[in-house]
Amino acid sequence: MKLKQAGFTAIITVSIAAILLFLNEYNLVAIPSQVLIFSRWLAIGGLVVFGLKKKSLTSWILIAMVIGAEIGHDYPELAMNLQVLSKVFLKMIKTIVAPLLFATLVYGIAGHADLKQVGRMGWKSMVYFESVTTIALFIGLAAINISQAGVGIKIPPAQHEELPKIPPQSATDIILHIFPENVAKSVAEGQILQIVIFSVIFGVGLAMVREDKRLPMLHFTESLAEVMFKFTNIVMYFAPVGVGAAIAYTVGHMGLGILVNLFQLLATLYVALLVFLFGVLLPIALLVGVPVRKFIAAIAGPVSIAFATTSSEAALPRAMENLEKLGVPRKIVAFVMPTGYSFNLDGTTLYLALASIFVAQAAGMHLSFGHQLLIVFTLMLTSKGVAGVPRASLVILLGTASSFGMPTWPIFIILGIDELMDMARTSVNVIGNCLATVVIAKWEKEFHPEEVEAE
């Protein structure tokens, strides 16, 4: 069977399953549950045949997401036990991040010995990051004020979830958190921003020593970076299993009932994120001259990994490798991508603006526009560096609620669907950082996709 035939087979089997589900859902025709289950697994079989012919990692990740959702729906107990596979994948990815960032940043800075460019990329990146995240903040604020998703929610009689008590963060705490006191501790805790700060200073220091002392460390970091990219390729063979298991666990332990009560909040977030993607990021890409089709092809795999695992960190190694293949120099990828993970959290910023006002609406607190701005700008500062941690946004939200005297019970309501919300905002974080990297490369006049194609 050829690829085109496999594609037609997948389309036909998926169409049959969708038609049967539609007829049964709207009571047009009574279809036995066994027939529905068989049709869905037949459709999955068609997708697997297509995947075998396509031989693309991105295709297999997407197919694994469908298989995981079906296992979670049909066999929730089995799906709960599959979480260990997604945790294994995440653990393996996290072993890559610190050495990859260190190697690529140090080699990128010291290998070219152009410290002026490092400073230039730094201020350009910060201007871009803060401009885009501010726009995201206002879109989130507008979306929740239009939808009023939190208005009319009643206090639940009992709580079954426990969240940690988070003390309010001062400006001093936020500033001190940026800088590493022990690089090994920063690596162990996955503090990306602290690793970046250490690597940048180390790279600048290495660039300042004489050549005979500099070259051995340069060769080491260059070799380490190449090895970590190969390490990433090996781990990515396990990506479909890890991603499928993550989706299976999500569907298995959440079910669909909770979505009925919280659909308005969920829809508000997804619509706001789509407005941001098509109303902000796409125009930026077109204005700067990013080859959109090639860019989408390059980020499809990393974004699907981020969506399933709810961790931007899981997508970082593959995203860095794919952007290099797209034509962005390694020194720019190594500097902008990890920095963006701390300062360019577009999806998280939009979500936090939306969720904080949702909490106030649910609690019956009437906030002026100025008060709302104060809350969301505080959230934008306290959210730096949380992209690599699944559902860390809830912790940030709790701290802010404590600072502004908001109740915590609406945050427990959000907890029920936070995983579905986290999937969307994490994906937007990855898309935003990938685009930012290409924009800075274009700004530096060092984006050369034609050279990569020639090679």
Short mmCIF file of C-alpha atoms in Angstrom, two decimals:
data_model
loop_
_atom_site.label_atom_id
_atom_site.label_comp_id
_atom_site.label_asym_id
_atom_site.label_seq_id
_atom_site.Cartn_x
_atom_site.Cartn_y
_atom_site.Cartn_z
CA MET A 1 0.00 0.00 0.00
CA LYS A 2 1.37 3.41 -1.01
CA LEU A 3 1.28 6.58 1.09
CA LYS A 4 -1.61 8.08 -0.87
CA GLN A 5 -3.68 4.90 -0.47
CA ALA A 6 -2.89 4.80 3.25
CA GLY A 7 -4.03 8.42 3.50
CA PHE A 8 -7.34 7.63 1.79
CA THR A 9 -7.81 4.63 4.10
CA ALA A 10 -7.27 6.82 7.17
CA ILE A 11 -9.70 9.49 5.88
CA ILE A 12 -12.41 6.89 5.12
CA THR A 13 -12.15 5.08 8.48
CA VAL A 14 -12.09 8.35 10.47
CA SER A 15 -15.07 9.66 8.49
CA ILE A 16 -17.10 6.50 9.19
CA ALA A 17 -16.36 6.76 12.93
CA ALA A 18 -17.28 10.47 12.96
CA ILE A 19 -20.57 9.91 11.09
CA LEU A 20 -21.64 7.08 13.42
CA LEU A 21 -20.79 9.19 16.46
CA PHE A 22 -22.78 12.15 15.07
CA LEU A 23 -25.84 10.00 14.31
CA ASN A 24 -25.80 8.46 17.77
CA GLU A 25 -25.06 11.68 19.65
CA TYR A 26 -28.07 13.51 18.18
CA ASN A 27 -30.39 10.46 18.46
CA LEU A 28 -30.84 10.24 14.70
CA VAL A 29 -30.02 6.52 14.69
CA ALA A 30 -29.56 4.27 17.73
CA ILE A 31 -26.14 2.64 17.35
CA PRO A 32 -24.89 -0.02 19.82
CA SER A 33 -21.92 1.05 21.91
CA GLN A 34 -19.89 -1.95 20.66
CA VAL A 35 -20.28 -0.71 17.08
CA LEU A 36 -19.14 2.78 18.07
CA ILE A 37 -16.09 1.40 19.87
CA PHE A 38 -15.24 -0.83 16.90
CA SER A 39 -15.58 2.11 14.46
CA ARG A 40 -13.27 4.26 16.58
CA TRP A 41 -10.59 1.57 16.80
CA LEU A 42 -10.98 0.90 13.07
CA ALA A 43 -10.27 4.61 12.49
CA ILE A 44 -7.20 4.36 14.72
CA GLY A 45 -6.09 1.34 12.68
CA GLY A 46 -6.35 3.48 9.54
CA LEU A 47 -4.24 6.19 11.17
CA VAL A 48 -1.61 3.63 12.23
CA VAL A 49 -1.36 2.34 8.65
CA PHE A 50 -0.89 5.94 7.47
CA GLY A 51 1.79 6.48 10.13
CA LEU A 52 3.67 3.36 9.04
CA LYS A 53 3.81 4.68 5.50
CA LYS A 54 4.45 8.33 6.39
CA LYS A 55 7.40 7.50 8.73
CA SER A 56 7.29 10.94 10.34
CA LEU A 57 7.84 11.52 14.06
CA THR A 58 5.32 14.39 14.11
CA SER A 59 2.69 12.15 12.48
CA TRP A 60 3.30 9.43 15.07
CA ILE A 61 3.04 11.92 17.93
CA LEU A 62 -0.34 13.13 16.64
CA ILE A 63 -1.53 9.54 16.08
CA ALA A 64 -0.36 8.62 19.59
CA MET A 65 -2.46 11.49 20.98
CA VAL A 66 -5.56 10.03 19.31
CA ILE A 67 -4.77 6.52 20.58
CA GLY A 68 -4.15 7.89 24.09
CA ALA A 69 -7.48 9.75 24.09
CA GLU A 70 -9.31 6.58 23.03
CA ILE A 71 -7.61 4.45 25.71
CA GLY A 72 -8.45 7.10 28.32
CA HIS A 73 -12.09 7.12 27.21
CA ASP A 74 -12.60 3.35 26.89
CA TYR A 75 -10.22 2.04 29.58
CA PRO A 76 -9.79 4.78 32.23
CA GLU A 77 -8.22 2.45 34.83
CA LEU A 78 -5.54 1.33 32.36
CA ALA A 79 -5.01 4.94 31.31
CA MET A 80 -4.33 6.00 34.92
CA ASN A 81 -1.52 3.46 35.11
CA LEU A 82 0.05 4.74 31.89
CA GLN A 83 1.06 8.02 33.51
CA VAL A 84 4.41 6.48 34.44
CA LEU A 85 5.36 6.37 30.74
CA SER A 86 4.75 10.11 30.31
CA LYS A 87 6.78 10.79 33.47
CA VAL A 88 9.66 8.71 32.10
CA PHE A 89 9.62 10.80 28.91
CA LEU A 90 9.57 14.07 30.86
CA LYS A 91 12.44 12.95 33.09
CA MET A 92 14.57 12.03 30.07
CA ILE A 93 13.85 15.40 28.45
CA LYS A 94 14.77 17.29 31.61
CA THR A 95 18.19 15.61 31.66
CA ILE A 96 18.87 17.24 28.27
CA VAL A 97 17.89 20.82 29.02
CA ALA A 98 20.66 22.06 31.36
CA PRO A 99 23.71 20.65 29.50
CA LEU A 100 22.22 21.66 26.14
CA LEU A 101 21.62 25.25 27.27
CA PHE A 102 25.06 25.51 28.85
CA ALA A 103 26.88 24.10 25.82
CA THR A 104 25.02 26.07 23.15
CA LEU A 105 25.10 29.38 25.04
CA VAL A 106 28.78 29.20 26.01
CA TYR A 107 29.85 28.15 22.50
CA GLY A 108 27.56 30.73 20.89
CA ILE A 109 29.01 33.58 22.98
CA ALA A 110 32.69 32.61 23.32
CA GLY A 111 32.99 30.90 19.94
CA HIS A 112 32.26 34.08 18.03
CA ALA A 113 33.78 36.46 20.57
CA ASP A 114 31.29 39.16 19.51
CA LEU A 115 30.20 40.41 22.91
CA LYS A 116 28.56 43.48 21.36
CA GLN A 117 26.17 41.20 19.46
CA VAL A 118 25.26 39.39 22.70
CA GLY A 119 24.34 42.72 24.28
CA ARG A 120 22.47 43.79 21.15
CA MET A 121 20.47 40.53 21.05
CA GLY A 122 19.74 40.97 24.76
CA TRP A 123 18.05 44.37 24.49
CA LYS A 124 16.28 43.48 21.23
CA SER A 125 14.92 40.30 22.80
CA MET A 126 13.67 42.14 25.90
CA VAL A 127 11.94 44.84 23.82
CA TYR A 128 10.20 42.19 21.72
CA PHE A 129 9.29 39.96 24.69
CA GLU A 130 7.76 42.71 26.81
CA SER A 131 5.85 44.22 23.85
CA VAL A 132 4.24 40.93 22.86
CA THR A 133 3.48 39.73 26.41
CA THR A 134 1.84 43.09 27.20
CA ILE A 135 -0.46 42.64 24.19
CA ALA A 136 -1.25 39.10 25.40
CA LEU A 137 -2.05 40.49 28.85
CA PHE A 138 -4.60 42.95 27.45
CA ILE A 139 -6.21 40.30 25.23
CA GLY A 140 -6.70 38.05 28.28
CA LEU A 141 -8.10 40.96 30.28
CA ALA A 142 -10.52 41.90 27.49
CA ALA A 143 -11.65 38.28 26.95
CA ILE A 144 -12.67 37.63 30.56
CA ASN A 145 -14.40 41.02 30.89
CA ILE A 146 -16.41 40.28 27.73
CA SER A 147 -17.34 36.68 28.58
CA GLN A 148 -17.92 37.30 32.33
CA ALA A 149 -17.24 33.57 32.83
CA GLY A 150 -16.83 33.88 36.61
CA VAL A 151 -20.04 35.79 37.31
CA GLY A 152 -22.76 33.80 39.08
CA ILE A 153 -20.62 30.89 40.28
CA LYS A 154 -21.68 29.69 43.74
CA ILE A 155 -19.26 28.68 46.47
CA PRO A 156 -18.93 24.87 46.37
CA PRO A 157 -20.07 23.11 49.61
CA ALA A 158 -16.87 21.07 50.02
CA GLN A 159 -13.38 20.97 48.62
CA HIS A 160 -11.63 17.74 47.67
CA GLU A 161 -8.36 19.16 46.37
CA GLU A 162 -5.55 20.61 48.42
CA LEU A 163 -3.18 23.25 47.11
CA PRO A 164 -0.11 24.56 48.91
CA LYS A 165 -0.29 27.82 50.84
CA ILE A 166 1.88 30.28 48.97
CA PRO A 167 3.14 33.43 50.72
CA PRO A 168 3.02 36.67 48.70
CA GLN A 169 6.23 37.43 46.80
CA SER A 170 8.00 40.75 47.28
CA ALA A 171 9.97 42.54 44.56
CA THR A 172 13.16 41.50 46.37
CA ASP A 173 12.15 37.83 46.21
CA ILE A 174 11.48 38.07 42.47
CA ILE A 175 14.86 39.73 41.76
CA LEU A 176 16.84 37.30 43.94
CA HIS A 177 15.15 34.34 42.25
CA ILE A 178 16.68 35.35 38.90
CA PHE A 179 20.29 34.84 39.99
CA PRO A 180 21.88 31.46 40.82
CA GLU A 181 23.57 30.86 44.18
CA ASN A 182 24.61 27.31 43.23
CA VAL A 183 24.56 26.20 39.60
CA ALA A 184 24.14 22.53 40.59
CA LYS A 185 21.05 23.48 42.62
CA SER A 186 19.70 25.47 39.66
CA VAL A 187 20.16 22.45 37.38
CA ALA A 188 18.53 20.10 39.90
CA GLU A 189 15.51 22.39 40.33
CA GLY A 190 15.17 23.11 36.60
CA GLN A 191 15.59 26.88 37.05
CA ILE A 192 16.05 27.78 33.38
CA LEU A 193 16.62 31.51 33.91
CA GLN A 194 19.34 30.88 36.51
CA ILE A 195 21.07 28.40 34.16
CA VAL A 196 20.94 31.01 31.38
CA ILE A 197 22.43 33.72 33.62
CA PHE A 198 25.28 31.41 34.67
CA SER A 199 25.96 30.25 31.09
CA VAL A 200 25.98 33.79 29.67
CA ILE A 201 28.45 35.04 32.31
CA PHE A 202 30.56 31.91 31.84
CA GLY A 203 30.58 32.44 28.06
CA VAL A 204 31.57 36.11 28.44
CA GLY A 205 34.34 35.12 30.84
CA LEU A 206 35.58 32.44 28.44
CA ALA A 207 35.62 34.96 25.57
CA MET A 208 37.90 37.22 27.63
CA VAL A 209 40.69 34.66 28.27
CA ARG A 210 43.56 34.13 25.84
CA GLU A 211 43.16 31.71 22.95
CA ASP A 212 45.23 28.78 24.25
CA LYS A 213 43.04 28.67 27.37
CA ARG A 214 39.80 29.30 25.49
CA LEU A 215 40.04 26.68 22.71
CA PRO A 216 39.89 23.49 24.87
CA MET A 217 36.68 24.65 26.57
CA LEU A 218 35.23 25.78 23.23
CA HIS A 219 35.90 22.38 21.69
CA PHE A 220 34.33 20.73 24.75
CA THR A 221 31.14 22.83 24.59
CA GLU A 222 30.84 22.34 20.83
CA SER A 223 31.15 18.56 21.25
CA LEU A 224 28.76 18.58 24.21
CA ALA A 225 26.13 20.46 22.18
CA GLU A 226 26.39 17.97 19.28
CA VAL A 227 26.13 15.02 21.68
CA MET A 228 23.07 16.50 23.41
CA PHE A 229 21.32 16.99 20.06
CA LYS A 230 21.98 13.32 19.25
CA PHE A 231 20.78 12.44 22.76
CA THR A 232 17.59 14.36 21.94
CA ASN A 233 17.10 12.34 18.74
CA ILE A 234 17.33 9.10 20.72
CA VAL A 235 14.86 10.25 23.40
CA MET A 236 12.43 11.48 20.72
CA TYR A 237 11.89 7.91 19.53
CA PHE A 238 10.03 7.48 22.83
CA ALA A 239 8.01 10.69 22.31
CA PRO A 240 4.88 9.05 20.78
CA VAL A 241 4.66 6.66 23.74
CA GLY A 242 5.15 9.44 26.31
CA VAL A 243 2.73 11.80 24.59
CA GLY A 244 0.06 9.11 24.11
CA ALA A 245 0.34 8.10 27.77
CA ALA A 246 0.00 11.74 28.89
CA ILE A 247 -3.20 12.21 26.88
CA ALA A 248 -4.58 8.84 28.07
CA TYR A 249 -4.04 9.84 31.70
CA THR A 250 -5.65 13.26 31.18
CA VAL A 251 -8.81 11.81 29.58
CA GLY A 252 -8.90 8.85 31.98
CA HIS A 253 -8.80 10.79 35.23
CA MET A 254 -10.82 13.85 34.17
CA GLY A 255 -13.63 12.43 32.07
CA LEU A 256 -15.97 14.84 30.32
CA GLY A 257 -18.42 15.81 33.09
CA ILE A 258 -16.38 18.67 34.52
CA LEU A 259 -16.29 20.39 31.14
CA VAL A 260 -20.03 21.11 31.19
CA ASN A 261 -19.77 23.49 34.17
CA LEU A 262 -16.51 25.12 33.12
CA PHE A 263 -16.96 25.23 29.35
CA GLN A 264 -17.41 29.02 29.33
CA LEU A 265 -14.06 29.61 31.04
CA LEU A 266 -12.33 27.05 28.83
CA ALA A 267 -13.87 28.52 25.67
CA THR A 268 -12.87 32.04 26.75
CA LEU A 269 -9.23 30.99 27.07
CA TYR A 270 -9.11 29.07 23.77
CA VAL A 271 -10.80 31.89 21.84
CA ALA A 272 -8.46 34.47 23.41
CA LEU A 273 -5.40 32.36 22.53
CA LEU A 274 -6.64 31.98 18.93
CA VAL A 275 -7.15 35.76 18.71
CA PHE A 276 -3.57 36.21 19.95
CA LEU A 277 -2.17 33.66 17.48
CA PHE A 278 -3.97 34.99 14.40
CA GLY A 279 -4.26 38.64 15.45
CA VAL A 280 -0.75 39.17 16.85
CA LEU A 281 1.77 36.41 16.08
CA LEU A 282 0.69 35.75 12.46
CA PRO A 283 0.82 39.46 11.47
CA ILE A 284 4.28 39.71 13.11
CA ALA A 285 5.46 36.69 11.12
CA LEU A 286 4.11 38.14 7.86
CA LEU A 287 5.48 41.61 8.58
CA VAL A 288 8.97 40.33 9.37
CA GLY A 289 8.98 37.97 6.38
CA VAL A 290 9.01 34.58 8.13
CA PRO A 291 8.37 31.69 5.70
CA VAL A 292 5.12 30.66 7.41
CA ARG A 293 4.70 27.19 5.90
CA LYS A 294 8.27 26.14 6.67
CA PHE A 295 7.97 27.66 10.14
CA ILE A 296 4.78 25.71 10.88
CA ALA A 297 6.40 22.49 9.65
CA ALA A 298 9.42 23.12 11.91
CA ILE A 299 7.39 23.77 15.08
CA ALA A 300 4.61 21.18 14.59
CA GLY A 301 6.47 18.44 16.47
CA PRO A 302 7.63 20.55 19.44
CA VAL A 303 4.19 22.16 19.82
CA SER A 304 2.41 18.78 19.84
CA ILE A 305 4.83 17.57 22.54
CA ALA A 306 4.18 20.72 24.59
CA PHE A 307 0.41 20.30 24.16
CA ALA A 308 0.39 16.70 25.40
CA THR A 309 2.91 17.02 28.23
CA THR A 310 1.87 20.55 29.37
CA SER A 311 5.57 21.39 29.70
CA SER A 312 7.40 23.87 27.48
CA GLU A 313 10.66 22.35 28.70
CA ALA A 314 9.77 19.04 27.04
CA ALA A 315 9.62 20.77 23.66
CA LEU A 316 12.80 22.85 24.06
CA PRO A 317 15.50 20.49 22.67
CA ARG A 318 13.53 19.55 19.55
CA ALA A 319 12.44 23.16 18.98
CA MET A 320 16.08 24.38 19.13
CA GLU A 321 17.20 21.69 16.68
CA ASN A 322 14.36 22.39 14.23
CA LEU A 323 14.96 26.15 14.26
CA GLU A 324 18.60 25.54 13.37
CA LYS A 325 17.43 23.41 10.44
CA LEU A 326 15.10 26.25 9.45
CA GLY A 327 18.08 28.61 9.06
CA VAL A 328 18.52 30.33 12.45
CA PRO A 329 22.18 30.34 13.62
CA ARG A 330 22.89 28.27 16.72
CA LYS A 331 24.21 31.25 18.70
CA ILE A 332 20.85 33.05 18.28
CA VAL A 333 18.76 29.95 18.98
CA ALA A 334 20.81 29.22 22.09
CA PHE A 335 20.39 32.76 23.44
CA VAL A 336 16.80 33.71 22.52
CA MET A 337 14.92 30.42 23.09
CA PRO A 338 15.88 29.80 26.74
CA THR A 339 15.65 33.52 27.58
CA GLY A 340 12.16 33.54 26.11
CA TYR A 341 11.19 30.67 28.40
CA SER A 342 11.53 33.11 31.28
CA PHE A 343 10.47 36.43 29.72
CA ASN A 344 8.21 35.57 26.78
CA LEU A 345 5.41 33.45 28.25
CA ASP A 346 2.67 34.68 25.92
CA GLY A 347 0.17 31.92 26.65
CA THR A 348 0.82 31.91 30.41
CA THR A 349 0.57 35.71 30.66
CA LEU A 350 -2.76 35.73 28.79
CA TYR A 351 -4.07 32.88 30.97
CA LEU A 352 -3.01 34.51 34.25
CA ALA A 353 -4.70 37.80 33.30
CA LEU A 354 -7.86 35.90 32.44
CA ALA A 355 -7.79 33.55 35.47
CA SER A 356 -7.10 36.25 38.06
CA ILE A 357 -10.12 38.31 36.98
CA PHE A 358 -12.17 35.08 36.84
CA VAL A 359 -11.32 34.52 40.53
CA ALA A 360 -12.44 38.06 41.36
CA GLN A 361 -15.69 37.65 39.38
CA ALA A 362 -16.47 34.31 41.05
CA ALA A 363 -15.88 35.91 44.48
CA GLY A 364 -18.18 38.82 43.63
CA MET A 365 -15.36 41.39 43.82
CA HIS A 366 -15.96 44.46 41.63
CA LEU A 367 -12.56 45.66 40.46
CA SER A 368 -11.86 48.92 38.67
CA PHE A 369 -9.87 48.82 35.44
CA GLY A 370 -6.87 50.29 37.25
CA HIS A 371 -7.04 47.60 39.94
CA GLN A 372 -7.28 44.90 37.28
CA LEU A 373 -4.19 46.31 35.56
CA LEU A 374 -2.27 46.31 38.85
CA ILE A 375 -3.12 42.63 39.42
CA VAL A 376 -2.21 41.42 35.93
CA PHE A 377 1.05 43.41 35.76
CA THR A 378 2.01 41.85 39.10
CA LEU A 379 1.22 38.43 37.62
CA MET A 380 3.38 39.17 34.58
CA LEU A 381 6.37 39.82 36.87
CA THR A 382 5.82 36.84 39.20
CA SER A 383 5.33 34.38 36.32
CA LYS A 384 8.90 34.65 34.99
CA GLY A 385 10.62 31.27 34.67
CA VAL A 386 7.61 28.95 35.19
CA ALA A 387 7.30 27.68 31.61
CA GLY A 388 9.12 24.39 32.26
CA VAL A 389 6.90 23.34 35.17
CA PRO A 390 3.50 21.75 34.41
CA ARG A 391 0.65 23.68 36.10
CA ALA A 392 3.03 26.02 37.95
CA SER A 393 0.64 28.82 36.93
CA LEU A 394 -1.75 27.69 39.68
CA VAL A 395 0.95 28.31 42.27
CA ILE A 396 1.57 31.79 40.84
CA LEU A 397 -2.18 32.44 40.89
CA LEU A 398 -2.39 31.39 44.56
CA GLY A 399 0.43 33.73 45.52
CA THR A 400 -1.24 36.65 43.75
CA ALA A 401 -4.61 35.86 45.33
CA SER A 402 -2.88 35.97 48.71
CA SER A 403 -1.27 39.33 47.87
CA PHE A 404 -4.55 41.00 46.79
CA GLY A 405 -6.86 39.48 49.40
CA MET A 406 -8.78 37.23 47.00
CA PRO A 407 -10.39 33.96 48.16
CA THR A 408 -8.83 30.67 47.04
CA TRP A 409 -11.97 28.61 46.43
CA PRO A 410 -12.37 29.81 42.77
CA ILE A 411 -8.84 28.51 42.12
CA PHE A 412 -10.02 25.05 43.21
CA ILE A 413 -12.70 25.29 40.51
CA ILE A 414 -10.07 26.15 37.90
CA LEU A 415 -8.03 23.14 39.08
CA GLY A 416 -10.63 20.80 37.55
CA ILE A 417 -9.84 21.90 33.99
CA ASP A 418 -6.40 23.40 34.47
CA GLU A 419 -4.77 20.54 32.59
CA LEU A 420 -6.80 21.28 29.46
CA MET A 421 -6.06 25.00 29.83
CA ASP A 422 -2.37 24.26 30.43
CA MET A 423 -2.17 22.32 27.15
CA ALA A 424 -3.28 25.38 25.18
CA ARG A 425 -1.25 28.03 26.97
CA THR A 426 1.92 25.91 26.91
CA SER A 427 1.57 25.38 23.16
CA VAL A 428 1.24 29.14 22.65
CA ASN A 429 4.34 29.69 24.83
CA VAL A 430 6.35 27.42 22.50
CA ILE A 431 4.97 29.00 19.31
CA GLY A 432 5.70 32.49 20.65
CA ASN A 433 9.29 31.65 21.61
CA CYS A 434 10.01 29.94 18.28
CA LEU A 435 8.68 32.98 16.41
CA ALA A 436 10.67 35.35 18.65
CA THR A 437 13.87 33.45 17.80
CA VAL A 438 13.25 33.83 14.06
CA VAL A 439 12.32 37.51 14.49
CA ILE A 440 15.57 38.28 16.36
CA ALA A 441 17.54 36.36 13.68
CA LYS A 442 15.86 38.47 10.98
CA TRP A 443 16.53 41.60 13.03
CA GLU A 444 20.21 40.63 13.20
CA LYS A 445 20.15 39.83 9.44
CA GLU A 446 21.33 36.27 10.15
CA PHE A 447 18.31 34.23 9.06
CA HIS A 448 19.39 32.22 5.99
CA PRO A 449 17.01 29.33 5.19
CA GLU A 450 18.37 29.12 1.63
CA GLU A 451 21.86 28.19 2.93
CA VAL A 452 20.42 25.33 4.98
CA GLU A 453 18.51 24.06 1.93
CA ALA A 454 21.71 24.20 -0.14
CA GLU A 455 23.58 22.15 2.46
#
